[in-house]
Structures are given as structure tokens and as C-alpha cells.
């Protein structure tokens, strides 16, 4: 199950940026653009974590957080507060309102994702992304270990990142270019063919005993992880 994150923010470009990055990181995302909508939304579907902007129209982020804490159903809802304020006093006020963590704008999506994972680890140990599972493949992200059918397999660092990406998005087809962007990073120039080499290595590493191949080659499109 993908952890469900509610993003409460009134700036459209930031919503778009957060949605894109959070979905890429394997989260399920919904948005609310003001405090009232946020309060209604959590009643309809309880998120695993709320990313809450401080400066919101109608009801401020601080007030939304206080209301979460006042209600029994949302008392322990994990909240990360976003704000342009970086003063120590404001930070303390934010945490006083009951937020679990606090991040000042501008921030990088990577930093926010790391904070989200840290809060989820603390508040929902079973939901944290420390362990990924697909069929009989298990990935321990902390210990950097991969097993298939209970047997250890050894992956190079690129194969490890590649596998992680597939396991975070099972069933989705990725082009070589998309894999290069997500797994190698935007700044690195690598030939798309390189992806094929690492896919080959990954397949070989996952070929433990008589296990079926879980990486599907999608002709002229790319690769996907699925049971075939
Ligand atoms: Ca705002």
C-alpha cells in the first residue's frame, strides 16, 4: 500500500511540484487548497500524513493543525508544516500547534520526502519505506540487502537503485530516458543503451534458482516490473 499524503497548499505551482515529486517517490497524493477543505478532506479519507502550509486562506495552517489535535480521530495524524517563516520563535509556535516536523520554504522536494519518510518511520513503523516487497523479492533499504525467495542476492549500486525504482512503481512502464532521469539523475549524461546493460545485470542478479523474470521488456517503450 502506498502511503497517502494530503498536501494542503494554496500556491498552484508548488502543489504541482509536490504532487509530481511525491508520486514519483511512491506516495499517493491528494490536495486541498485551503484549511477548510483540508478539515473536510481528512474526514472523508484519512491520510497517513499531512503536508500543511502555514499561510493559507480562510483557516491558517496553525489553526488547522490545532483542530486536528483537538479531535479524537485526527489527534495523532502526522503533520509536517511548510512555511516561509524561518524564525526560531515561529518554528516553536509551529511545533507548539502540534506539528510533528517543520520545514522552511524554499526547500527541495528531496528534503521534504526525507522528512516525510522520517516522520512515517516514527509514527507508522509498518508504513515506512524501509522494506519493499514484490512477489518473492524483498528489499531491505536500511541494510541494503535483497533476497529472492529468502535467498540473498548481490546487486551493484546501480542495480540496487534500479530495482528500488521498479519496486516503488510496480506495473508502470518506464522508458530508458525516464529511468536515466530517476535512477541516474538529471545531471548525469549516460547513453540510453547503458540502461539495457544494467537491466541485464539486474535480471541476472534476480535469477535465483528457477525464479521467473519480473522485468518485462516493453517493445519500443521501455521496461516494467511485473509478474509474467
Ligand atoms: Ca501558502
mmCIF file of C-alpha atoms and ligand atoms in Angstrom:
data_model
loop_
_atom_site.group_PDB
_atom_site.id
_atom_site.type_symbol
_atom_site.label_atom_id
_atom_site.label_comp_id
_atom_site.label_asym_id
_atom_site.label_seq_id
_atom_site.Cartn_x
_atom_site.Cartn_y
_atom_site.Cartn_z
ATOM 1 C CA UNK A 1 0.000 0.000 0.000
ATOM 2 C CA UNK A 2 1.293 3.397 -0.933
ATOM 3 C CA UNK A 3 1.231 5.861 1.957
ATOM 4 C CA UNK A 4 -1.427 8.511 1.345
ATOM 5 C CA UNK A 5 -0.286 12.120 1.734
ATOM 6 C CA UNK A 6 -2.630 15.109 1.825
ATOM 7 C CA UNK A 7 -0.923 18.291 0.613
ATOM 8 C CA UNK A 8 -2.579 21.471 1.903
ATOM 9 C CA UNK A 9 -1.205 24.405 -0.052
ATOM 10 C CA UNK A 10 -2.744 27.340 -1.934
ATOM 11 C CA UNK A 11 0.086 28.019 -4.402
ATOM 12 C CA UNK A 12 -0.706 26.100 -7.576
ATOM 13 C CA UNK A 13 2.886 25.759 -8.872
ATOM 14 C CA UNK A 14 4.035 24.357 -5.528
ATOM 15 C CA UNK A 15 1.145 21.877 -5.494
ATOM 16 C CA UNK A 16 2.145 20.682 -8.965
ATOM 17 C CA UNK A 17 5.783 20.332 -7.946
ATOM 18 C CA UNK A 18 4.947 18.485 -4.736
ATOM 19 C CA UNK A 19 2.439 16.183 -6.381
ATOM 20 C CA UNK A 20 4.907 15.228 -9.099
ATOM 21 C CA UNK A 21 7.760 14.539 -6.695
ATOM 22 C CA UNK A 22 5.705 12.751 -4.059
ATOM 23 C CA UNK A 23 4.077 10.490 -6.636
ATOM 24 C CA UNK A 24 7.483 9.717 -8.108
ATOM 25 C CA UNK A 25 8.640 8.779 -4.606
ATOM 26 C CA UNK A 26 5.809 6.262 -4.322
ATOM 27 C CA UNK A 27 3.194 8.213 -2.371
ATOM 28 C CA UNK A 28 -0.475 8.547 -3.118
ATOM 29 C CA UNK A 29 -1.290 12.281 -3.190
ATOM 30 C CA UNK A 30 -4.402 14.439 -2.811
ATOM 31 C CA UNK A 31 -4.513 18.177 -2.398
ATOM 32 C CA UNK A 32 -6.550 20.748 -0.505
ATOM 33 C CA UNK A 33 -6.117 24.437 -1.265
ATOM 34 C CA UNK A 34 -7.402 25.902 1.994
ATOM 35 C CA UNK A 35 -7.781 24.938 5.628
ATOM 36 C CA UNK A 36 -11.486 24.223 5.466
ATOM 37 C CA UNK A 37 -11.085 21.874 2.547
ATOM 38 C CA UNK A 38 -8.302 20.131 4.468
ATOM 39 C CA UNK A 39 -10.522 19.576 7.506
ATOM 40 C CA UNK A 40 -13.261 18.101 5.306
ATOM 41 C CA UNK A 41 -10.824 16.004 3.285
ATOM 42 C CA UNK A 42 -9.285 14.215 6.304
ATOM 43 C CA UNK A 43 -12.766 13.244 7.443
ATOM 44 C CA UNK A 44 -13.524 11.685 4.063
ATOM 45 C CA UNK A 45 -10.252 9.833 3.715
ATOM 46 C CA UNK A 46 -7.722 9.719 6.492
ATOM 47 C CA UNK A 47 -4.218 10.460 5.215
ATOM 48 C CA UNK A 48 -1.098 8.784 6.566
ATOM 49 C CA UNK A 49 0.500 12.210 6.739
ATOM 50 C CA UNK A 50 -0.464 15.829 6.044
ATOM 51 C CA UNK A 51 1.903 18.344 4.477
ATOM 52 C CA UNK A 52 0.386 21.568 5.735
ATOM 53 C CA UNK A 53 1.224 25.079 4.620
ATOM 54 C CA UNK A 54 1.226 27.681 7.384
ATOM 55 C CA UNK A 55 -0.079 30.568 5.244
ATOM 56 C CA UNK A 56 -3.470 29.505 3.936
ATOM 57 C CA UNK A 57 -6.625 31.437 3.092
ATOM 58 C CA UNK A 58 -9.677 31.143 5.405
ATOM 59 C CA UNK A 59 -8.194 28.957 8.138
ATOM 60 C CA UNK A 60 -4.429 29.160 8.745
ATOM 61 C CA UNK A 61 -2.226 26.072 8.830
ATOM 62 C CA UNK A 62 -1.609 26.553 12.544
ATOM 63 C CA UNK A 63 -5.364 26.593 13.204
ATOM 64 C CA UNK A 64 -5.915 23.504 11.022
ATOM 65 C CA UNK A 65 -3.228 21.691 12.976
ATOM 66 C CA UNK A 66 -4.786 22.730 16.304
ATOM 67 C CA UNK A 67 -8.152 21.442 15.123
ATOM 68 C CA UNK A 68 -6.586 18.131 14.108
ATOM 69 C CA UNK A 69 -5.152 17.794 17.590
ATOM 70 C CA UNK A 70 -8.445 18.696 19.263
ATOM 71 C CA UNK A 71 -10.395 15.942 17.527
ATOM 72 C CA UNK A 72 -10.026 12.377 18.673
ATOM 73 C CA UNK A 73 -9.984 10.946 15.112
ATOM 74 C CA UNK A 74 -7.150 13.202 13.977
ATOM 75 C CA UNK A 75 -5.289 13.662 17.258
ATOM 76 C CA UNK A 76 -2.286 11.629 16.162
ATOM 77 C CA UNK A 77 -2.384 12.445 12.445
ATOM 78 C CA UNK A 78 1.247 13.130 11.421
ATOM 79 C CA UNK A 79 1.707 16.709 10.196
ATOM 80 C CA UNK A 80 4.667 18.416 8.531
ATOM 81 C CA UNK A 81 4.252 22.175 8.469
ATOM 82 C CA UNK A 82 5.534 24.219 5.497
ATOM 83 C CA UNK A 83 6.326 27.830 5.932
ATOM 84 C CA UNK A 84 8.194 30.835 4.652
ATOM 85 C CA UNK A 85 8.989 31.770 8.213
ATOM 86 C CA UNK A 86 12.291 30.555 9.491
ATOM 87 C CA UNK A 87 12.489 32.468 12.738
ATOM 88 C CA UNK A 88 13.117 30.309 15.755
ATOM 89 C CA UNK A 89 10.036 31.713 17.535
ATOM 90 C CA UNK A 90 7.809 30.760 14.603
ATOM 91 C CA UNK A 91 9.348 27.332 14.490
ATOM 92 C CA UNK A 92 8.470 26.819 18.112
ATOM 93 C CA UNK A 93 4.941 28.129 17.548
ATOM 94 C CA UNK A 94 4.526 25.677 14.665
ATOM 95 C CA UNK A 95 5.640 22.748 16.771
ATOM 96 C CA UNK A 96 3.513 24.009 19.672
ATOM 97 C CA UNK A 97 0.438 23.784 17.484
ATOM 98 C CA UNK A 98 1.148 20.066 17.315
ATOM 99 C CA UNK A 99 3.081 19.646 14.048
ATOM 100 C CA UNK A 100 5.465 16.669 14.026
ATOM 101 C CA UNK A 101 8.028 18.468 11.938
ATOM 102 C CA UNK A 102 8.555 21.784 10.286
ATOM 103 C CA UNK A 103 10.238 22.742 7.010
ATOM 104 C CA UNK A 104 11.006 26.287 5.825
ATOM 105 C CA UNK A 105 10.451 27.468 2.283
ATOM 106 C CA UNK A 106 12.259 27.305 -0.005
ATOM 107 C CA UNK A 107 13.052 23.619 0.396
ATOM 108 C CA UNK A 108 13.945 20.883 -2.039
ATOM 109 C CA UNK A 109 11.352 18.168 -2.735
ATOM 110 C CA UNK A 110 14.089 15.658 -1.815
ATOM 111 C CA UNK A 111 14.411 17.198 1.619
ATOM 112 C CA UNK A 112 10.655 17.116 2.155
ATOM 113 C CA UNK A 113 10.487 13.465 1.074
ATOM 114 C CA UNK A 114 13.262 12.581 3.521
ATOM 115 C CA UNK A 115 11.338 14.350 6.305
ATOM 116 C CA UNK A 116 8.097 12.591 5.345
ATOM 117 C CA UNK A 117 9.837 9.223 5.454
ATOM 118 C CA UNK A 118 11.380 10.068 8.824
ATOM 119 C CA UNK A 119 8.016 11.085 10.314
ATOM 120 C CA UNK A 120 6.308 7.982 8.878
ATOM 121 C CA UNK A 121 9.065 5.792 10.292
ATOM 122 C CA UNK A 122 8.472 7.300 13.687
ATOM 123 C CA UNK A 123 4.689 7.360 13.634
ATOM 124 C CA UNK A 124 3.802 4.422 11.378
ATOM 125 C CA UNK A 125 6.663 1.956 11.561
ATOM 126 C CA UNK A 126 4.764 -0.555 9.420
ATOM 127 C CA UNK A 127 4.280 2.013 6.630
ATOM 128 C CA UNK A 128 7.826 3.239 6.349
ATOM 129 C CA UNK A 129 9.638 2.510 3.144
ATOM 130 C CA UNK A 130 12.457 0.640 4.883
ATOM 131 C CA UNK A 131 11.331 -2.586 3.318
ATOM 132 C CA UNK A 132 9.951 -3.093 -0.160
ATOM 133 C CA UNK A 133 8.321 -6.288 -1.326
ATOM 134 C CA UNK A 134 7.334 -7.506 -4.759
ATOM 135 C CA UNK A 135 6.295 -11.149 -5.221
ATOM 136 C CA UNK A 136 9.097 -13.142 -3.573
ATOM 137 C CA UNK A 137 11.605 -10.280 -3.778
ATOM 138 C CA UNK A 138 12.378 -8.380 -0.596
ATOM 139 C CA UNK A 139 14.456 -5.263 -0.398
ATOM 140 C CA UNK A 140 15.812 -4.014 2.882
ATOM 141 C CA UNK A 141 16.643 -0.382 2.198
ATOM 142 C CA UNK A 142 18.398 0.169 5.504
ATOM 143 C CA UNK A 143 20.691 -2.830 5.388
ATOM 144 C CA UNK A 144 20.965 -2.589 1.559
ATOM 145 C CA UNK A 145 20.102 -6.253 1.191
ATOM 146 C CA UNK A 146 17.984 -8.020 -1.376
ATOM 147 C CA UNK A 147 16.585 -11.507 -1.113
ATOM 148 C CA UNK A 148 14.573 -13.556 -3.551
ATOM 149 C CA UNK A 149 12.571 -16.450 -2.160
ATOM 150 C CA UNK A 150 14.537 -15.967 1.049
ATOM 151 C CA UNK A 151 17.914 -16.315 -0.675
ATOM 152 C CA UNK A 152 20.339 -13.416 -0.695
ATOM 153 C CA UNK A 153 21.330 -11.897 -3.997
ATOM 154 C CA UNK A 154 24.046 -9.341 -4.602
ATOM 155 C CA UNK A 155 23.370 -6.211 -6.590
ATOM 156 C CA UNK A 156 25.705 -3.434 -7.673
ATOM 157 C CA UNK A 157 24.739 0.088 -6.543
ATOM 158 C CA UNK A 158 23.086 0.980 -9.863
ATOM 159 C CA UNK A 159 21.129 -2.279 -9.972
ATOM 160 C CA UNK A 160 20.043 -1.643 -6.389
ATOM 161 C CA UNK A 161 18.680 1.812 -7.269
ATOM 162 C CA UNK A 162 17.086 0.461 -10.431
ATOM 163 C CA UNK A 163 15.344 -2.328 -8.536
ATOM 164 C CA UNK A 164 14.199 0.097 -5.868
ATOM 165 C CA UNK A 165 12.659 2.333 -8.515
ATOM 166 C CA UNK A 166 10.786 -0.577 -10.078
ATOM 167 C CA UNK A 167 9.607 -1.854 -6.698
ATOM 168 C CA UNK A 168 8.296 1.570 -5.781
ATOM 169 C CA UNK A 169 6.277 1.667 -9.013
ATOM 170 C CA UNK A 170 5.241 -1.888 -9.798
ATOM 171 C CA UNK A 171 3.485 -2.357 -13.134
ATOM 172 C CA UNK A 172 4.481 1.021 -14.519
ATOM 173 C CA UNK A 173 6.334 1.181 -17.805
ATOM 174 C CA UNK A 174 9.419 3.397 -17.827
ATOM 175 C CA UNK A 175 11.285 4.484 -20.927
ATOM 176 C CA UNK A 176 15.093 4.340 -20.868
ATOM 177 C CA UNK A 177 15.137 8.137 -20.623
ATOM 178 C CA UNK A 178 12.790 8.117 -17.626
ATOM 179 C CA UNK A 179 14.938 5.509 -15.913
ATOM 180 C CA UNK A 180 18.049 7.565 -16.607
ATOM 181 C CA UNK A 181 16.377 10.595 -15.048
ATOM 182 C CA UNK A 182 15.082 8.814 -11.961
ATOM 183 C CA UNK A 183 17.851 6.353 -11.277
ATOM 184 C CA UNK A 184 20.965 8.074 -12.616
ATOM 185 C CA UNK A 185 19.845 11.676 -12.078
ATOM 186 C CA UNK A 186 19.153 14.550 -14.451
ATOM 187 C CA UNK A 187 22.700 15.886 -14.441
ATOM 188 C CA UNK A 188 24.493 12.750 -15.483
ATOM 189 C CA UNK A 189 24.931 12.081 -19.164
ATOM 190 C CA UNK A 190 24.617 8.383 -19.859
ATOM 191 C CA UNK A 191 23.734 6.656 -23.108
ATOM 192 C CA UNK A 192 20.219 5.179 -23.053
ATOM 193 C CA UNK A 193 21.859 1.880 -24.047
ATOM 194 C CA UNK A 194 23.540 1.809 -20.637
ATOM 195 C CA UNK A 195 20.115 1.154 -19.140
ATOM 196 C CA UNK A 196 19.916 -2.119 -21.077
ATOM 197 C CA UNK A 197 23.248 -3.226 -19.655
ATOM 198 C CA UNK A 198 22.095 -2.639 -16.081
ATOM 199 C CA UNK A 199 18.710 -4.244 -16.714
ATOM 200 C CA UNK A 200 20.599 -7.314 -17.921
ATOM 201 C CA UNK A 201 22.693 -7.349 -14.740
ATOM 202 C CA UNK A 202 19.608 -6.854 -12.604
ATOM 203 C CA UNK A 203 17.833 -9.754 -14.297
ATOM 204 C CA UNK A 204 20.875 -11.938 -13.760
ATOM 205 C CA UNK A 205 21.068 -10.998 -10.072
ATOM 206 C CA UNK A 206 17.363 -11.731 -9.618
ATOM 207 C CA UNK A 207 17.651 -15.066 -11.362
ATOM 208 C CA UNK A 208 17.877 -17.052 -8.152
ATOM 209 C CA UNK A 209 17.064 -20.733 -8.602
ATOM 210 C CA UNK A 210 14.173 -21.031 -11.022
ATOM 211 C CA UNK A 211 12.566 -17.689 -10.306
ATOM 212 C CA UNK A 212 10.588 -16.156 -13.150
ATOM 213 C CA UNK A 213 11.802 -12.921 -14.760
ATOM 214 C CA UNK A 214 9.951 -9.969 -13.227
ATOM 215 C CA UNK A 215 11.297 -7.286 -15.551
ATOM 216 C CA UNK A 216 9.217 -7.042 -18.668
ATOM 217 C CA UNK A 217 10.698 -5.539 -21.817
ATOM 218 C CA UNK A 218 8.049 -3.397 -23.442
ATOM 219 C CA UNK A 219 8.946 -3.188 -27.092
ATOM 220 C CA UNK A 220 9.860 0.335 -28.207
ATOM 221 C CA UNK A 221 8.640 1.684 -24.852
ATOM 222 C CA UNK A 222 10.963 0.517 -22.092
ATOM 223 C CA UNK A 223 10.724 -1.675 -19.025
ATOM 224 C CA UNK A 224 8.246 -2.502 -16.287
ATOM 225 C CA UNK A 225 8.289 -4.683 -13.216
ATOM 226 C CA UNK A 226 5.527 -7.219 -13.215
ATOM 227 C CA UNK A 227 4.804 -10.882 -12.803
ATOM 228 C CA UNK A 228 4.517 -12.513 -16.186
HETATM 229 CA CA1 LIG B 1 0.503 29.479 1.140
#
